[in-house]
PDB file of C-alpha atoms in Angstrom:
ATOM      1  CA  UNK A   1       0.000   0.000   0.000  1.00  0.00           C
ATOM      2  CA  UNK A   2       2.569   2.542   0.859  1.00  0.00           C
ATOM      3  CA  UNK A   3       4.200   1.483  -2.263  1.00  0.00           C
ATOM      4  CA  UNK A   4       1.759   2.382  -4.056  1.00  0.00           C
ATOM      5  CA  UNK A   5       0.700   5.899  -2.591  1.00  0.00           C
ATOM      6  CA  UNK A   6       4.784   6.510  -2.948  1.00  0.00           C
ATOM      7  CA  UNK A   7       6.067   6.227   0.456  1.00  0.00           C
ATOM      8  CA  UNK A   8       8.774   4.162  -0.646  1.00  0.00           C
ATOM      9  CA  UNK A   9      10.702   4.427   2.719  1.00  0.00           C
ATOM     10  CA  UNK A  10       7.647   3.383   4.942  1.00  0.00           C
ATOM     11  CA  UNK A  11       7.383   0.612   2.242  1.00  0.00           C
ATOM     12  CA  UNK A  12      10.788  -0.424   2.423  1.00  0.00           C
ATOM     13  CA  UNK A  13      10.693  -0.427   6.209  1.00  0.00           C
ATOM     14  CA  UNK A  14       7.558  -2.727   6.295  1.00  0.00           C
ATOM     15  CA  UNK A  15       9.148  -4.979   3.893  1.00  0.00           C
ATOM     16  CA  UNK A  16      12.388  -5.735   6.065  1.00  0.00           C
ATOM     17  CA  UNK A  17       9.821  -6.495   9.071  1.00  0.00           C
ATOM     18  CA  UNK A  18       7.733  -8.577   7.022  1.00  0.00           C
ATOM     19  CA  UNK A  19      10.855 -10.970   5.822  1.00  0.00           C
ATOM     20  CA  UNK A  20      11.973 -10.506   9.541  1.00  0.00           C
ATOM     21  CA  UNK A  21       9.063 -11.779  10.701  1.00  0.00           C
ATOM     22  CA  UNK A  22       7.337 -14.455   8.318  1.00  0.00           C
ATOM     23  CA  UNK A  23       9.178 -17.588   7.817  1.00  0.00           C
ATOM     24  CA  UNK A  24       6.594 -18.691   4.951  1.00  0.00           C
ATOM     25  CA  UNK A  25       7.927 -19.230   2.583  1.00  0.00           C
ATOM     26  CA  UNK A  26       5.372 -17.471  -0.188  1.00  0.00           C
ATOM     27  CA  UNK A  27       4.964 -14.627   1.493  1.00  0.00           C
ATOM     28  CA  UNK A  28       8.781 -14.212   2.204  1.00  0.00           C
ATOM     29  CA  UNK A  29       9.145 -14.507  -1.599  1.00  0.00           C
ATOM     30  CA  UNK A  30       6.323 -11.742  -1.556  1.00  0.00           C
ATOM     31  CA  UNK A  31       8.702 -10.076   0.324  1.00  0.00           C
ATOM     32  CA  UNK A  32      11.570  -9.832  -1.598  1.00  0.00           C
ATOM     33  CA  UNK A  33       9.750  -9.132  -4.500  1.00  0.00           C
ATOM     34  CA  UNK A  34       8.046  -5.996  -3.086  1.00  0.00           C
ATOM     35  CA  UNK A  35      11.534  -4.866  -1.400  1.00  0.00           C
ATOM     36  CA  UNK A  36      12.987  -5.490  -5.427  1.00  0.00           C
ATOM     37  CA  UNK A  37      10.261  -3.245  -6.463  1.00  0.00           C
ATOM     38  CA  UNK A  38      10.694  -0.706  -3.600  1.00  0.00           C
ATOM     39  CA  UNK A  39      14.726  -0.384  -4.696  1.00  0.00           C
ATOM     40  CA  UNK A  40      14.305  -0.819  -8.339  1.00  0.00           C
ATOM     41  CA  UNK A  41      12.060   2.025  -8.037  1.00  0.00           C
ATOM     42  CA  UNK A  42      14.569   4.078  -5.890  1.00  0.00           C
ATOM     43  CA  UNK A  43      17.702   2.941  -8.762  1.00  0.00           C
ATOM     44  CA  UNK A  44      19.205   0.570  -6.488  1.00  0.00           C
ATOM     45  CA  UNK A  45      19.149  -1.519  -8.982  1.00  0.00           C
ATOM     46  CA  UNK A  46      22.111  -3.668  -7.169  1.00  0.00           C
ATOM     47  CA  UNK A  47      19.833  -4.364  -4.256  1.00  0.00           C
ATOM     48  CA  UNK A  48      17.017  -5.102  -6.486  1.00  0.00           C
ATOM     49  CA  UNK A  49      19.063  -7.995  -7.477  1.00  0.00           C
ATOM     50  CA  UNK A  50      19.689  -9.062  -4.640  1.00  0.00           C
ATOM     51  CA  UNK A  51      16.466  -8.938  -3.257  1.00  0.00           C
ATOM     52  CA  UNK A  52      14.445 -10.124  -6.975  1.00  0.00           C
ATOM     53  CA  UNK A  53      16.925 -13.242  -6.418  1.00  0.00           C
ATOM     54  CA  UNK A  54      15.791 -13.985  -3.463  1.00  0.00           C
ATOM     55  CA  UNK A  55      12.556 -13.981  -4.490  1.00  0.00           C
ATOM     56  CA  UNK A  56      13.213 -16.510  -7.734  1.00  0.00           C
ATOM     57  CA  UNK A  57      15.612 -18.508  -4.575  1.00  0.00           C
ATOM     58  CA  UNK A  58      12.069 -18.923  -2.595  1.00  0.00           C
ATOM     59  CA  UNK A  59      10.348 -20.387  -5.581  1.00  0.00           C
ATOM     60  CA  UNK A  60       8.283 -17.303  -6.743  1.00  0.00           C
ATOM     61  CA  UNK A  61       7.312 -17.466 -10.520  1.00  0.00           C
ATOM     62  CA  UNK A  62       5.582 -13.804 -10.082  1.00  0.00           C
ATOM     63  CA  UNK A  63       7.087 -11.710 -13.437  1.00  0.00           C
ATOM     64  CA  UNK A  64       8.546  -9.147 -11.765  1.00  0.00           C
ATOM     65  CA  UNK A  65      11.264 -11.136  -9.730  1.00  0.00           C
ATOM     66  CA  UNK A  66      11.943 -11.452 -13.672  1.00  0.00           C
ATOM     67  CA  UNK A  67      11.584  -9.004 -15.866  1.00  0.00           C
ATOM     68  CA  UNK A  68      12.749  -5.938 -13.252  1.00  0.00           C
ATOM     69  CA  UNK A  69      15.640  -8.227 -12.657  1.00  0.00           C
ATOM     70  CA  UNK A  70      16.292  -7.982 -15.910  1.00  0.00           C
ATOM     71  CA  UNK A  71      15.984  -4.790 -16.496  1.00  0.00           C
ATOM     72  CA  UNK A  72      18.067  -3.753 -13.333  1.00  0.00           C
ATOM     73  CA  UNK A  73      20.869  -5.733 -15.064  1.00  0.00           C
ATOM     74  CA  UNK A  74      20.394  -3.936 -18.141  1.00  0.00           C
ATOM     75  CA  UNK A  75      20.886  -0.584 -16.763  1.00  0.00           C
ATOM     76  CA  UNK A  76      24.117  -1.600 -14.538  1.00  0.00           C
ATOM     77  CA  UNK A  77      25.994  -3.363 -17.813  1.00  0.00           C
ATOM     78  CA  UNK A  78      29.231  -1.835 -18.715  1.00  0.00           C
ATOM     79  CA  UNK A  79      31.547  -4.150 -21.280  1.00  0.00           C
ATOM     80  CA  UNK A  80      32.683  -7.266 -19.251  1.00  0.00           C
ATOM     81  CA  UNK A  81      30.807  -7.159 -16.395  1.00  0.00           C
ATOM     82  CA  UNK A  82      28.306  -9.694 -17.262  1.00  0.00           C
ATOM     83  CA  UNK A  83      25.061  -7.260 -16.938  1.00  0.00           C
ATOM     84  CA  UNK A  84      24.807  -7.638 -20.424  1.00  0.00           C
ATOM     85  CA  UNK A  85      24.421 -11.731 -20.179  1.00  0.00           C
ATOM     86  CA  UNK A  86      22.096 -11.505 -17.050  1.00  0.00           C
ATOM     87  CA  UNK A  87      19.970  -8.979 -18.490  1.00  0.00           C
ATOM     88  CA  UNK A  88      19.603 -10.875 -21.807  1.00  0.00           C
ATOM     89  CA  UNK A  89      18.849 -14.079 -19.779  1.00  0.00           C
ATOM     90  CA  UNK A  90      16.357 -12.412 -17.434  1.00  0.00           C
ATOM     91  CA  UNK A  91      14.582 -10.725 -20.237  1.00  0.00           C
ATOM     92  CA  UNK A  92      14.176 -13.839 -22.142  1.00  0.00           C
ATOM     93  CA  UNK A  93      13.024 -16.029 -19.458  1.00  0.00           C
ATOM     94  CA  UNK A  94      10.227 -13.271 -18.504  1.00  0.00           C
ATOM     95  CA  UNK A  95       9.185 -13.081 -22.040  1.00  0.00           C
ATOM     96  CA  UNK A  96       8.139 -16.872 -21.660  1.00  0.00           C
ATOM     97  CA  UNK A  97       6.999 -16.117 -18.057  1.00  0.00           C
ATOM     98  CA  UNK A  98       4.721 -13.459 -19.299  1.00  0.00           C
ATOM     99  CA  UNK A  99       2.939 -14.667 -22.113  1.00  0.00           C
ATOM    100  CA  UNK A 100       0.715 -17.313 -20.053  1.00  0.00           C
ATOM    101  CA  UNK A 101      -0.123 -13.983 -17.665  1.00  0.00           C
ATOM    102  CA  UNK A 102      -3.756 -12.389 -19.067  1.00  0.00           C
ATOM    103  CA  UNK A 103      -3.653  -8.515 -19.233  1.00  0.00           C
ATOM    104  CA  UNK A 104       0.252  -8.198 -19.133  1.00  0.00           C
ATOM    105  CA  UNK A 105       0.485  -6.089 -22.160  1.00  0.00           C
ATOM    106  CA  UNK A 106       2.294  -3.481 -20.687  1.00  0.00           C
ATOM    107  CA  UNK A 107       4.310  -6.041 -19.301  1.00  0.00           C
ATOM    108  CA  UNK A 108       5.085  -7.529 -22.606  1.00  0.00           C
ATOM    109  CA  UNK A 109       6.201  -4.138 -23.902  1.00  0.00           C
ATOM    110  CA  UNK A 110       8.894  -3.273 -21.127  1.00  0.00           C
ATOM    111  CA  UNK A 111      10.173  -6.694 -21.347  1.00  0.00           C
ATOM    112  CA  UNK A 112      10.376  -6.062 -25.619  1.00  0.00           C
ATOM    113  CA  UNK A 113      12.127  -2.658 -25.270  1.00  0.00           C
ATOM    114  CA  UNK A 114      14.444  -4.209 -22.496  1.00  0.00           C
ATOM    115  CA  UNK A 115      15.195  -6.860 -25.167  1.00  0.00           C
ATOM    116  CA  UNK A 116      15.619  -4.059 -27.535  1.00  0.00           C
ATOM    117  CA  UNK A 117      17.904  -1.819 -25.760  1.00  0.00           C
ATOM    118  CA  UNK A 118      20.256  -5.398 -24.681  1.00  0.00           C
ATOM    119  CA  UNK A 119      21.122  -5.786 -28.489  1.00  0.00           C
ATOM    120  CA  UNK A 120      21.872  -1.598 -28.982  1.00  0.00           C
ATOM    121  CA  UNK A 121      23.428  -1.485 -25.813  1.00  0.00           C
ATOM    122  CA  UNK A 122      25.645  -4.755 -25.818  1.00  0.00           C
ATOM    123  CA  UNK A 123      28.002  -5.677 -28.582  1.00  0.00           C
ATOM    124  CA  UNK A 124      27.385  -9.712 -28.021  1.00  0.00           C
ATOM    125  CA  UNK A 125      23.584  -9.140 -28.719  1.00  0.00           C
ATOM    126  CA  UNK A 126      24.018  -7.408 -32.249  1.00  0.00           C
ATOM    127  CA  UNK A 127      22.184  -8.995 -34.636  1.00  0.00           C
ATOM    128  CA  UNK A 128      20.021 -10.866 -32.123  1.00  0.00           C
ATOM    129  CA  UNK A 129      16.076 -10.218 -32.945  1.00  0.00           C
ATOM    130  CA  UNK A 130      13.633  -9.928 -30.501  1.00  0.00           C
ATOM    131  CA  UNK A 131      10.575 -12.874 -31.076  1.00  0.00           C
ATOM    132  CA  UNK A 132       7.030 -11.407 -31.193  1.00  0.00           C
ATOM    133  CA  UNK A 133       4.349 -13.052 -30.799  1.00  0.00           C
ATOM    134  CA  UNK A 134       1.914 -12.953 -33.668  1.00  0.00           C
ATOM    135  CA  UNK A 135      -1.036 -12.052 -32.966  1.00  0.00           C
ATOM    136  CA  UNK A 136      -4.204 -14.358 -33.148  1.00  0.00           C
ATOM    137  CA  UNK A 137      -6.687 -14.444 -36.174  1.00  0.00           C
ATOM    138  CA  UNK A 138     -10.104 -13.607 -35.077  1.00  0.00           C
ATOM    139  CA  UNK A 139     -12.394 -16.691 -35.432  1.00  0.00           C
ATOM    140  CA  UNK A 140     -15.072 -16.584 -37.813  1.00  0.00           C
ATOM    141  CA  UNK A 141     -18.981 -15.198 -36.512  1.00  0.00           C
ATOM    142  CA  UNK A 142     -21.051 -18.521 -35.723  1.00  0.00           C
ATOM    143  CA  UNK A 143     -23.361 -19.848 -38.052  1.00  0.00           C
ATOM    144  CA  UNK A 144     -26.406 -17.805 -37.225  1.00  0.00           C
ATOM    145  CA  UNK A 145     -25.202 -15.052 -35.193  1.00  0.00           C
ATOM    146  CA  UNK A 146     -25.825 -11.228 -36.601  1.00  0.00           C
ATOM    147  CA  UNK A 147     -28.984 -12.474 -38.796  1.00  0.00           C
TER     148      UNK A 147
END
């Protein structure tokens, strides 16, 4: 909630005492992803890592302990620091994540331009294309419907 209204240091400080206190281990991965968030959205992308891999460590399969992860190693890669490999992984393995998630559009796009900015960004990724996925024909109206 106080994520959400912007209070991102009341968020962050409910977040430690939540993984403090909860040894389940879903919610602890609930946790870590809302701490990820809380940092990711403050540019600590490092600790957003940290915290996103936690998350992924606990089991979690919710997108962004993915995709932000990815993202936060896109905007930390320098040549030869391996951002550029852990972003491109990241990326890639939310872009499968996603596509069984309904109304993730906007979802979808970040992960795409995260993809996009990997190959412009890092050398190793030149020439790399992005999939898409096409979208679905619209099936036929039913025998007697609109008459």
């Amino acid at each position: 909630t106080y994520f959400s209204a912007g209070e991102a240091s009341q968020a962050e400080g409910y977040c430690q005492d939540a993984i403090e206190q909860n040894p389940d281990p879903v919610t602890l991965a609930r946790s870590y992803r809302q701490l990820g968030m809380v940092n990711y959205g403050r540019r600590n992308y490092e600790g957003a890592i940290e915290n996103f891999a936690r998350c992924e460590e606990l089991g979690s399969t919710e997108i962004q302990c993915y995709y932000l992860r990815g993202l936060a190693h896109y905007y930390l890669a320098r040549p030869g620091n391996g951002n550029c490999e852990l972003a491109w992984q990241y990326l890639n393995r939310s872009a499968e994540l996603v596509q069984s998630l309904p109304g993730s559009e906007g979802i979808q796009d970040d992960i795409t331009l995260g993809l996009n900015l990997t190959i412009q960004t890092c050398p190793q990724f030149s020439g790399q294309v992005v999939a898409t996925i096409a979208p679905t024909d619209i099936p036929p109206t039913p025998i007697g419907f609109g008459n």
